[in-house]
CSV table of C-alpha atoms and ligand atoms in Angstrom, one decimal:
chain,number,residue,atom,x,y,z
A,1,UNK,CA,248.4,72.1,-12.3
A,2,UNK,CA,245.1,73.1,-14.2
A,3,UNK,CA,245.9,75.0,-17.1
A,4,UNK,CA,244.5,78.9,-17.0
A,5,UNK,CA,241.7,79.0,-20.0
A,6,UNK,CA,242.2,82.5,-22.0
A,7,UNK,CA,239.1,82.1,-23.9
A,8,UNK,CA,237.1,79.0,-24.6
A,9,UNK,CA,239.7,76.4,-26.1
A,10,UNK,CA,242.6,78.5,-25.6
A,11,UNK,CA,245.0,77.8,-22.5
A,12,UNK,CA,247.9,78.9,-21.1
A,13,UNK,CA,250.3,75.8,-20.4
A,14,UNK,CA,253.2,77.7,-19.3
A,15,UNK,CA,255.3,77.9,-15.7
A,16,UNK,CA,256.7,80.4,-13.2
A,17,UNK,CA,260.5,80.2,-12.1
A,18,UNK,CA,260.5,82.8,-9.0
A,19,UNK,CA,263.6,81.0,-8.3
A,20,UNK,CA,266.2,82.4,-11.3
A,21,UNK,CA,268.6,84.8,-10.3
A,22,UNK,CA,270.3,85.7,-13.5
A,23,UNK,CA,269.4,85.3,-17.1
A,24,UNK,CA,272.2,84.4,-19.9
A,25,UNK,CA,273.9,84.0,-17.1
A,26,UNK,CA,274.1,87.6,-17.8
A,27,UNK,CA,271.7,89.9,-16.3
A,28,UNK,CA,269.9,89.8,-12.5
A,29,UNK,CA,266.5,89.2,-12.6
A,30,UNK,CA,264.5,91.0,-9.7
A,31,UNK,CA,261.5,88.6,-10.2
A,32,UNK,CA,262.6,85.3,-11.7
A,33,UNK,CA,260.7,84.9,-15.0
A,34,UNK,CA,257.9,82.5,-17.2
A,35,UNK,CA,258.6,80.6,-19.5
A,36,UNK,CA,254.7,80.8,-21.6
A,37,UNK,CA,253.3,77.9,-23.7
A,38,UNK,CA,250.0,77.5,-24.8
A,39,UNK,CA,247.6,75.6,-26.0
A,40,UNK,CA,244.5,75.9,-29.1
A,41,UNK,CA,242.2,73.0,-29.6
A,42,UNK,CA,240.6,73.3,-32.7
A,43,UNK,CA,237.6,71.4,-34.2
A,44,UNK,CA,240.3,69.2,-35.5
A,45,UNK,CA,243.6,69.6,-34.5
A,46,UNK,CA,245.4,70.8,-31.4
A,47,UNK,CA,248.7,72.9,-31.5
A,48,UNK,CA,251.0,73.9,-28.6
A,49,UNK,CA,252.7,77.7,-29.5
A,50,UNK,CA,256.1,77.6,-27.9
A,51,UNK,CA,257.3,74.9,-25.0
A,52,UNK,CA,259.6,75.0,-22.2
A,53,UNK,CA,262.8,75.6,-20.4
A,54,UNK,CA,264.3,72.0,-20.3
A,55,UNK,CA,265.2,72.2,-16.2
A,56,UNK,CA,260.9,72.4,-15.8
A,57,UNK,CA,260.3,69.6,-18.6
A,58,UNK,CA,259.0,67.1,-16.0
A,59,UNK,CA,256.7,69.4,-14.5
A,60,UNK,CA,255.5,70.5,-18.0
A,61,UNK,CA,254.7,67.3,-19.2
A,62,UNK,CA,252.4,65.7,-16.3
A,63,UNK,CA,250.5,68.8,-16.2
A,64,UNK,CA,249.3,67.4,-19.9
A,65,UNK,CA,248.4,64.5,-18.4
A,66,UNK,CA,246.6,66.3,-15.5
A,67,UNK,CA,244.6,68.4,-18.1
A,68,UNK,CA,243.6,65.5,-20.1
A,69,UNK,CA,245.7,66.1,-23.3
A,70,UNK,CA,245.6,62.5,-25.0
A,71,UNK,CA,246.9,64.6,-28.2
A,72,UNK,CA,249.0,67.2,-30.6
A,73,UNK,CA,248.7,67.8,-33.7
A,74,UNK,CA,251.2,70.5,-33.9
A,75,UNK,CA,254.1,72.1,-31.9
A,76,UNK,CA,254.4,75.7,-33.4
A,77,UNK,CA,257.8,77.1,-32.5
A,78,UNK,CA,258.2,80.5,-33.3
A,79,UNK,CA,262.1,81.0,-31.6
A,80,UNK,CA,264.3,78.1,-31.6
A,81,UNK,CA,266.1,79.3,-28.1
A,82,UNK,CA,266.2,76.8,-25.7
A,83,UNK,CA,264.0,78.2,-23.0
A,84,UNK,CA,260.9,78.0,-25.4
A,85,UNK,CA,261.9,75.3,-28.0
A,86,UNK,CA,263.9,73.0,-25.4
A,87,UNK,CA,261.1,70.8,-24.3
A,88,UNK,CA,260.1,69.9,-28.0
A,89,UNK,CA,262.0,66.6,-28.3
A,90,UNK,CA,260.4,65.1,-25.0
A,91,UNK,CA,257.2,66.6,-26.4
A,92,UNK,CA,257.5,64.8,-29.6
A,93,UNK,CA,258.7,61.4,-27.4
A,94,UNK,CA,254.9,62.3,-25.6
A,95,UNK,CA,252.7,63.2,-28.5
A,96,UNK,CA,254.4,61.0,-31.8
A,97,UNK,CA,252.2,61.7,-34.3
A,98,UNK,CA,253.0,65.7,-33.5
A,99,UNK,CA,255.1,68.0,-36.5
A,100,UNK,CA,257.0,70.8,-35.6
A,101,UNK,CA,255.8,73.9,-36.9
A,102,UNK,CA,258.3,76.6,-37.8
A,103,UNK,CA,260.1,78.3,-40.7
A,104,UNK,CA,262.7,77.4,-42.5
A,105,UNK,CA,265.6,79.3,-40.6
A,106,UNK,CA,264.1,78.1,-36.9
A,107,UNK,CA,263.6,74.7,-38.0
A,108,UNK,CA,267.5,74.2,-39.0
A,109,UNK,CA,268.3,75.8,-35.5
A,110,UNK,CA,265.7,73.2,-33.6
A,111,UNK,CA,267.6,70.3,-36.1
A,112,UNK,CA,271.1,71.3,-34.9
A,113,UNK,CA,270.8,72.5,-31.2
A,114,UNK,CA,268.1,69.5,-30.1
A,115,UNK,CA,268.7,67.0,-32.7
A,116,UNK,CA,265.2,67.2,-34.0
A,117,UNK,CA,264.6,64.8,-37.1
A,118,UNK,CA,263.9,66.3,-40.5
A,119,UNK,CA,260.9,64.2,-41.0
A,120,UNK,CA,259.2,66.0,-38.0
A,121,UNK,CA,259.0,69.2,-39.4
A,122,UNK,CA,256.3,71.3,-41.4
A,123,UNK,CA,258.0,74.5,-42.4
A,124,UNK,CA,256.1,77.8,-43.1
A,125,UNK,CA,257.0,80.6,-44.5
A,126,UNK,CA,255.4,84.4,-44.2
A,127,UNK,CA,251.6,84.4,-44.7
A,128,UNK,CA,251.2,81.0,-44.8
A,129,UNK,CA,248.2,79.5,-42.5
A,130,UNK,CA,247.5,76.3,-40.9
A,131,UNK,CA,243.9,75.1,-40.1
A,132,UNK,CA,243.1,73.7,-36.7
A,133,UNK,CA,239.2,73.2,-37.8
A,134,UNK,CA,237.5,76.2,-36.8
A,135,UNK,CA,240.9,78.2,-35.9
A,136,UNK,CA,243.5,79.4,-38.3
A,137,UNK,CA,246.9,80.2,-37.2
A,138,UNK,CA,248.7,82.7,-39.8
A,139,UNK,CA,252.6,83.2,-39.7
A,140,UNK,CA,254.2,86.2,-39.4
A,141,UNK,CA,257.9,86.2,-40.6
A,142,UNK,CA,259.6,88.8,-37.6
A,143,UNK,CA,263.7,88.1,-38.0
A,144,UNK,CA,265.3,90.4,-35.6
A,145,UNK,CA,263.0,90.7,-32.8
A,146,UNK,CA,265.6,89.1,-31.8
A,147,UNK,CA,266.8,86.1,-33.3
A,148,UNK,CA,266.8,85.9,-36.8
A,149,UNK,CA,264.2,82.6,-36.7
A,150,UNK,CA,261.7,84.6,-34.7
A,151,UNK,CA,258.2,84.7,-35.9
A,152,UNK,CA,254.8,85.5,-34.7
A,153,UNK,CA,251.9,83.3,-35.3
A,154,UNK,CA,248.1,85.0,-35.3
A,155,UNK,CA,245.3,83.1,-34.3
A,156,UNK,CA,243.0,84.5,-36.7
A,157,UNK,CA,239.3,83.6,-35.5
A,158,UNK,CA,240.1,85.0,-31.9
A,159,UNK,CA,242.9,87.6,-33.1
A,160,UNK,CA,245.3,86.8,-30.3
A,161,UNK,CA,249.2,87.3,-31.3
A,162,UNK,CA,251.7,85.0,-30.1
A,163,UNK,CA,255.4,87.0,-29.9
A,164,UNK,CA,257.4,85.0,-28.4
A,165,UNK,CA,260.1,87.1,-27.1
A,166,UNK,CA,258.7,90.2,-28.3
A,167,UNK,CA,256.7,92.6,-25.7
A,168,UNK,CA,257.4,90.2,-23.0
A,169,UNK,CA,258.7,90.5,-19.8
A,170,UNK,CA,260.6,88.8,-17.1
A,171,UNK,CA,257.8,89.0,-14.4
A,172,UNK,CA,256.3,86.1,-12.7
A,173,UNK,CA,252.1,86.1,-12.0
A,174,UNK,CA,249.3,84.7,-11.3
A,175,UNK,CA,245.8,85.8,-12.8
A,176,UNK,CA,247.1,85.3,-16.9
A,177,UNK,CA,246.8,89.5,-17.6
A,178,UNK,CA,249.3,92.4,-16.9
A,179,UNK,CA,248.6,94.8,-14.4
A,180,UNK,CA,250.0,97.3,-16.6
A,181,UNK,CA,251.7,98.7,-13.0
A,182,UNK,CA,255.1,100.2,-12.3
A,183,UNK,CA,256.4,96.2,-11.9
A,184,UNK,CA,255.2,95.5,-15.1
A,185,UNK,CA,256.4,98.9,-16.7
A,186,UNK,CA,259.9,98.2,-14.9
A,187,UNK,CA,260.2,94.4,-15.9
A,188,UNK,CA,259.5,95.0,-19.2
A,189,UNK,CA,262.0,98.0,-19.9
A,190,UNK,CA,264.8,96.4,-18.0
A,191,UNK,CA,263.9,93.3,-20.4
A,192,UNK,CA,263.8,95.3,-23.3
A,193,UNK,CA,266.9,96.7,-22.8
A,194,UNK,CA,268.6,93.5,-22.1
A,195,UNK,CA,267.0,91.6,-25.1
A,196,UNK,CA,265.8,94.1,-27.5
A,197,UNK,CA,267.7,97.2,-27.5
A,198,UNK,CA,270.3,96.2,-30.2
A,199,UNK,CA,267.7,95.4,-32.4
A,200,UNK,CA,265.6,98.9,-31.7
A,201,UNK,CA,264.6,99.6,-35.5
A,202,UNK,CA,263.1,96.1,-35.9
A,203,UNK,CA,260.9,96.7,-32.8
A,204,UNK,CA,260.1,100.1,-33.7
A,205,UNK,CA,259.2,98.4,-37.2
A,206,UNK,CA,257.6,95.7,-35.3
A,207,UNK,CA,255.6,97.9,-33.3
A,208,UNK,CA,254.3,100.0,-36.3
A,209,UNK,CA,252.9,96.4,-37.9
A,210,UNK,CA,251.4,95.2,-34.6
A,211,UNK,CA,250.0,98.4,-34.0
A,212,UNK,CA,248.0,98.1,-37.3
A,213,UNK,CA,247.0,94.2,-36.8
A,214,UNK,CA,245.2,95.9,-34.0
A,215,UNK,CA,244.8,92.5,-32.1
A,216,UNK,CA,242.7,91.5,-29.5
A,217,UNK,CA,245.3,90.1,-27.7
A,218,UNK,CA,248.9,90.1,-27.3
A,219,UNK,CA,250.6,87.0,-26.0
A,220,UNK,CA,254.3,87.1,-25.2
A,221,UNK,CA,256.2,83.7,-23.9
A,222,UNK,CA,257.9,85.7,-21.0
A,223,UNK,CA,255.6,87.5,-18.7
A,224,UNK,CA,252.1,88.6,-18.5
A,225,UNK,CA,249.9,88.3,-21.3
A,226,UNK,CA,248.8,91.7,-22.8
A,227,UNK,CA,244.8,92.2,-23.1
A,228,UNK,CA,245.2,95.7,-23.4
A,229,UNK,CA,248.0,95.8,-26.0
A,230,UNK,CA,248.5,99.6,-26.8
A,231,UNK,CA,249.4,99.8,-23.3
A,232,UNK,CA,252.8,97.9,-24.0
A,233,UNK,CA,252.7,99.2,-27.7
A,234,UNK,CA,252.7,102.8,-26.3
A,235,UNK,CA,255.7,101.9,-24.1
A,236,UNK,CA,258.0,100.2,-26.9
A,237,UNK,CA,256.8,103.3,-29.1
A,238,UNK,CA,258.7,105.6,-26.5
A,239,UNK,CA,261.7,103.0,-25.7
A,240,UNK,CA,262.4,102.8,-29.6
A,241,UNK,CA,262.0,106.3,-30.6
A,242,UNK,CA,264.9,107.6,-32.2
A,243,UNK,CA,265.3,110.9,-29.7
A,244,UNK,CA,266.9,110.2,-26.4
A,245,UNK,CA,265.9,112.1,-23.5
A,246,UNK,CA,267.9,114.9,-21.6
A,247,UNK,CA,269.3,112.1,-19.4
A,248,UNK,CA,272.5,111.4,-18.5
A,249,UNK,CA,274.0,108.1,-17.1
A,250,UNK,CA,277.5,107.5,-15.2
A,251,UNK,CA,278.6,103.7,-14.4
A,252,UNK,CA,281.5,104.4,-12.5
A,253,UNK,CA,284.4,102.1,-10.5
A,254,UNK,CA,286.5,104.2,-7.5
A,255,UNK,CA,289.1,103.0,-6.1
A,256,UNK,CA,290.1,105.6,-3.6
A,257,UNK,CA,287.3,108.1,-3.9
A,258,UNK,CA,288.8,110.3,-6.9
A,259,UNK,CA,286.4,108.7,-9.5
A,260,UNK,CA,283.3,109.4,-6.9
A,261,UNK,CA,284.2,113.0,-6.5
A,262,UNK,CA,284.3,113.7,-10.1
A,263,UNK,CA,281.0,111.9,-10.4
A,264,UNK,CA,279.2,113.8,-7.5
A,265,UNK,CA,280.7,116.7,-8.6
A,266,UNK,CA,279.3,116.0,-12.1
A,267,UNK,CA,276.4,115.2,-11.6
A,268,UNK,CA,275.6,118.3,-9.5
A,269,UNK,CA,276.9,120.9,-12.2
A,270,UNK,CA,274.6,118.9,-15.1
A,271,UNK,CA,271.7,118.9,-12.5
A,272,UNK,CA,272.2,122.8,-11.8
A,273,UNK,CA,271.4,122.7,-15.6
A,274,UNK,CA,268.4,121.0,-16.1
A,275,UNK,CA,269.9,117.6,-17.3
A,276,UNK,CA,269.0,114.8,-14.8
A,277,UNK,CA,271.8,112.4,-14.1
A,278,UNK,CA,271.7,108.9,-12.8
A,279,UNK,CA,275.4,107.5,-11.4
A,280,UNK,CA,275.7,104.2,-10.7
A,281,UNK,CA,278.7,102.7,-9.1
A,282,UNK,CA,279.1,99.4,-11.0
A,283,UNK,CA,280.4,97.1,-7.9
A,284,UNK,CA,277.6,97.5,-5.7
A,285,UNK,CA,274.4,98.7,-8.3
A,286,UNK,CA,272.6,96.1,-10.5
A,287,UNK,CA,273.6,95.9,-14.1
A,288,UNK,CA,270.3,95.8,-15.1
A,289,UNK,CA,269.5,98.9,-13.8
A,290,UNK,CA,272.5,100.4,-15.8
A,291,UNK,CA,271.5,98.5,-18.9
A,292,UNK,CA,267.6,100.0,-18.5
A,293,UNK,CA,269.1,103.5,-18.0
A,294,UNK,CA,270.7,103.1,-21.6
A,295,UNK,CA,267.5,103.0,-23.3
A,296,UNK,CA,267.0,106.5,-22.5
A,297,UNK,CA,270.1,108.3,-22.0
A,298,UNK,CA,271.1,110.7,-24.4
A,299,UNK,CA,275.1,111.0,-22.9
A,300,UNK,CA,276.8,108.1,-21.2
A,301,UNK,CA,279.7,108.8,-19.0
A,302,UNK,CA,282.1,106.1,-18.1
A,303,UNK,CA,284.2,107.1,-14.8
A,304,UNK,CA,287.0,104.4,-14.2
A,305,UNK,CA,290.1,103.7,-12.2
A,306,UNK,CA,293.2,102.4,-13.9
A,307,UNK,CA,294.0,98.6,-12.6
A,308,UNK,CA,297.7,97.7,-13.7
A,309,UNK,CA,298.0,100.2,-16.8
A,310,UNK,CA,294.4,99.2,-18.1
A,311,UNK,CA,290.6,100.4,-17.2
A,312,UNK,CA,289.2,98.6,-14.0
A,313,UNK,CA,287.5,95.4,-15.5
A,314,UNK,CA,284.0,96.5,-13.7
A,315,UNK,CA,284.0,99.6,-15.8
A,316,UNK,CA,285.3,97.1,-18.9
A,317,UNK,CA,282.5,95.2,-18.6
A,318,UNK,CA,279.9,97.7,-18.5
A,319,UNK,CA,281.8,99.2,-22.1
A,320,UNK,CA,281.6,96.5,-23.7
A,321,UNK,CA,277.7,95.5,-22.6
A,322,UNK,CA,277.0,99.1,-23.8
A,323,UNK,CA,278.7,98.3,-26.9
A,324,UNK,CA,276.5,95.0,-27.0
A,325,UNK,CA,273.4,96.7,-26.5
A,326,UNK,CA,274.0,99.5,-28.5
A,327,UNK,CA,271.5,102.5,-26.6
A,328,UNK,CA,270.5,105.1,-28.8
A,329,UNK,CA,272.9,107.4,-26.8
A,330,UNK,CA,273.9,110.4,-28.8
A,331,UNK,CA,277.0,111.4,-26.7
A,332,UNK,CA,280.0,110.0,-24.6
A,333,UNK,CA,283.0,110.7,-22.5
A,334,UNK,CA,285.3,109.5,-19.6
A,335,UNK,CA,286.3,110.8,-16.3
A,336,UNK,CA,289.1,108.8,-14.5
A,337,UNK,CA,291.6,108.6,-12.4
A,338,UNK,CA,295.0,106.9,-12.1
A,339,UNK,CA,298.2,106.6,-10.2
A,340,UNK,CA,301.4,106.0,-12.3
A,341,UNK,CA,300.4,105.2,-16.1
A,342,UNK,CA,298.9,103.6,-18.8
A,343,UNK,CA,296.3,103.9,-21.4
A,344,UNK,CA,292.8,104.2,-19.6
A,345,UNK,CA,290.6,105.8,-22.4
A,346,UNK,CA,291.7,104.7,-25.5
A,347,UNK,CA,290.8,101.2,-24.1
A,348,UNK,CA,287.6,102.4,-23.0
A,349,UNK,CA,286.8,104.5,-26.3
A,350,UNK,CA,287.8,101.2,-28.6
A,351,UNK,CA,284.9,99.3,-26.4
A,352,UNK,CA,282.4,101.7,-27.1
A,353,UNK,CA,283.5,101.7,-30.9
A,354,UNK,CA,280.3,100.1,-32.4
A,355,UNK,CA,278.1,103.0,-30.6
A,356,UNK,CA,277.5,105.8,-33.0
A,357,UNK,CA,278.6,108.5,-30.4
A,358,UNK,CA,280.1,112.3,-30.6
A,359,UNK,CA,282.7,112.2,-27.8
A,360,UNK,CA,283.4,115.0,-25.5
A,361,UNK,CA,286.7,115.8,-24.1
A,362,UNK,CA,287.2,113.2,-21.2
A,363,UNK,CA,288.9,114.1,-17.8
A,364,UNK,CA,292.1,111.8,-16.3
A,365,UNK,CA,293.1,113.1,-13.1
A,366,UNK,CA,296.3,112.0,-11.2
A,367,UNK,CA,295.2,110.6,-7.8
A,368,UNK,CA,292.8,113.4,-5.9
A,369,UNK,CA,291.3,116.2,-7.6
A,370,UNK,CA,293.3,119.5,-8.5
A,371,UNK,CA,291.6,123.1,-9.0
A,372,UNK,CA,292.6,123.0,-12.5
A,373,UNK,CA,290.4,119.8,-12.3
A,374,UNK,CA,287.4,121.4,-11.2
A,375,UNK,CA,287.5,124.0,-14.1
A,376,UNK,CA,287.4,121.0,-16.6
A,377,UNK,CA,284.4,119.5,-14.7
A,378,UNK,CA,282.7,122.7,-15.0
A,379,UNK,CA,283.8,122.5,-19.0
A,380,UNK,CA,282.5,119.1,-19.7
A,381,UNK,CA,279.1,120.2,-18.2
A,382,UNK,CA,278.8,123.1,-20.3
A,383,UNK,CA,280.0,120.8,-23.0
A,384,UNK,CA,277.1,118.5,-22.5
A,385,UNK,CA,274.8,120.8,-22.0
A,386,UNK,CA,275.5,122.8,-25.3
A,387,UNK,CA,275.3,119.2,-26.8
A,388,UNK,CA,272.0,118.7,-25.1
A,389,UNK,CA,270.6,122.0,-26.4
A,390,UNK,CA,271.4,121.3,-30.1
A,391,UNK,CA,270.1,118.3,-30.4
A,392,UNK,CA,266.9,120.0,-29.1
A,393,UNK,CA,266.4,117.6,-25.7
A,394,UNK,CA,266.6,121.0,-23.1
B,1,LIG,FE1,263.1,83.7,-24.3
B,1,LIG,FE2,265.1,84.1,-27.1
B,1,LIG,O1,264.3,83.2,-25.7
């Protein structure tokens, strides 16, 4: 394959997988992903800025060989994770006389996870700039977004950003440049909120930096590149503000229709106020979906059936991803719904415990719904509402 040229010298080198499913074996994808790598010949030197995912190694390499790449100078990794950093010892094997290019907490992580030698390595630290000839490539320190080896490296002459994981997405394409469409908006979001979200004030910090570099060019290593970078700028600014919106969102497991009711019922009574809802039933909806609703959601309501004295593990699951991702949710409660015992929302509550959450009064019904049942309904709506109000989101 011929590698795309971004401007004169500059290409893109990376690959497509339309075919992956999940990522971290965690999340659906509804596109598959990219897995970016470029490359910058200088006057003088060459560099590649990030690799590939190991299982498309093969295909990587011969497309150097089909592009006429008889050399590297450098292999500037700015993420040690595997999907960008995995190909770098069958690079090296390819291109001898290469050095690794990181700083100094990436470069242990490359040394321990792919058995990289020492000697191969030219660490950097923040500032610090390497000279391809007639391009420069600074390094930009940026632990957090989201490992702590991340950086970002600036091509200085052109003022292109690389950010690895940062501002990407996991959307396949074509033609180099985001549309800057609904796909992209949706693929990024659900992306953030899968990869970024714990780490919100470093983005927003992130954001605020980038936002002053003003560069020409942002260039992520998942997804479309970013010509027009206030346009994803302007989104992260909104995903990583502090306020959540009047939203609320209700993952829910039913076993026999109790749980459902409540949450129909719920949702109809917040709606009648002004406060849009989104319920998802966690066996059949698409976790991503849920997790990209918890970027915005200012209460998150977890409606769950008891399994065998405990919370159903479907609703466990989506706690304690919740409590990985930590949303900037303000609120929090439980409806639920048992049949002879046990201890459904102090299991639930402990999941949530790294969230920094008011919680309203939750509801536990025996089986179907009573009248009292109802009237609490109607109270946790007000509840939410009056919650709503005073932190100023109606
Ligand atoms: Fe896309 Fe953290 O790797």
């Amino acid at each position: 394959m011929k590698f795309k040229e971004i401007e004169e010298n500059i290409y893109y080198c990376g690959l497509n997988d339309t075919d992956r499913i999940i990522f971290d074996e965690l999340i659906p994808l509804e596109h598959g992903t990219t897995y970016n790598s470029y490359l910058i010949k200088g006057s003088e030197k060459t560099a590649i800025i990030d690799t590939m995912y190991p299982p498309f190694c093969e295909e990587y390499l011969k497309n150097f060989d089909e592009n006429n790449v008889k050399n590297v100078d450098y292999i500037i990794a700015n993420h040690g994770e595997q999907d960008h950093s995995g190909s770098i010892p069958a690079l090296l094997d390819k291109f001898p006389n290469a050095k690794v290019v990181t700083n100094a907490v990436c470069k242990n992580n490359i040394k321990e996870m792919l058995l990289v030698d020492e000697n191969k390595f030219i660490t950097v630290k923040d500032g610090d700039t390497l000279s391809l000839g007639d391009k420069t490539l600074k390094f930009i320190m940026a632990p957090g977004v989201h490992w702590p080896d991340t950086m970002f490296t600036h091509l200085l002459e052109n003022n292109f950003l690389f950010t690895c994981d940062f501002l990407g997405a996991h959307l396949p394409f074509e033609n180099l440049y985001s549309k800057n469409d609904d796909e992209l908006v949706s693929s990024a979001k659900r992306y953030y909120a899968e990869i970024m979200m714990p780490f919100r004030t470093m983005c927003k910090k992130y954001v605020g930096m980038i936002n002053e570099l003003n560069p020409k060019m942002v260039l992520p290593s998942h997804g479309p590149l970013h010509n027009k970078p206030e346009f994803i700028l302007n989104l992260y600014k909104d995903w990583t503000a502090d306020e959540p919106k009047n939203l609320v969102l209700i993952p829910y497991v039913s076993m026999y229709k109790s749980v459902e009711e409540m949450v129909i019922c719920l949702k109809n009574k917040l709606e009648a106020k002004g406060i849009k809802t989104i319920c998802f039933d966690v066996i059949e909806d698409d976790l991503g979906d849920i997790a990209m609703n918890m970027v915005d959601a200012a209460t998150i309501i977890l409606g769950a059936s008891m399994v065998l004295a405990s919370p159903h593990p479907a609703i466990a699951n989506v706690a304690y991803i919740a409590n990985l991702l930590r949303p900037k949710a303000r609120f929090a409660s439980f409806v639920g719904s048992y049949g002879w015992g046990g201890n459904l929302f102090g299991k639930l509550g402990e999941m949530l415990s790294g969230l920094k959450v008011q919680v309203i009064e939750p509801i536990l019904v025996k089986g179907k719904l009573k009248e009292a049942d109802y009237k609490l309904l109607d109270d946790m709506a007000q509840a939410i509402y009056d919650s709503h109000k005073e932190a100023g989101l109606v």
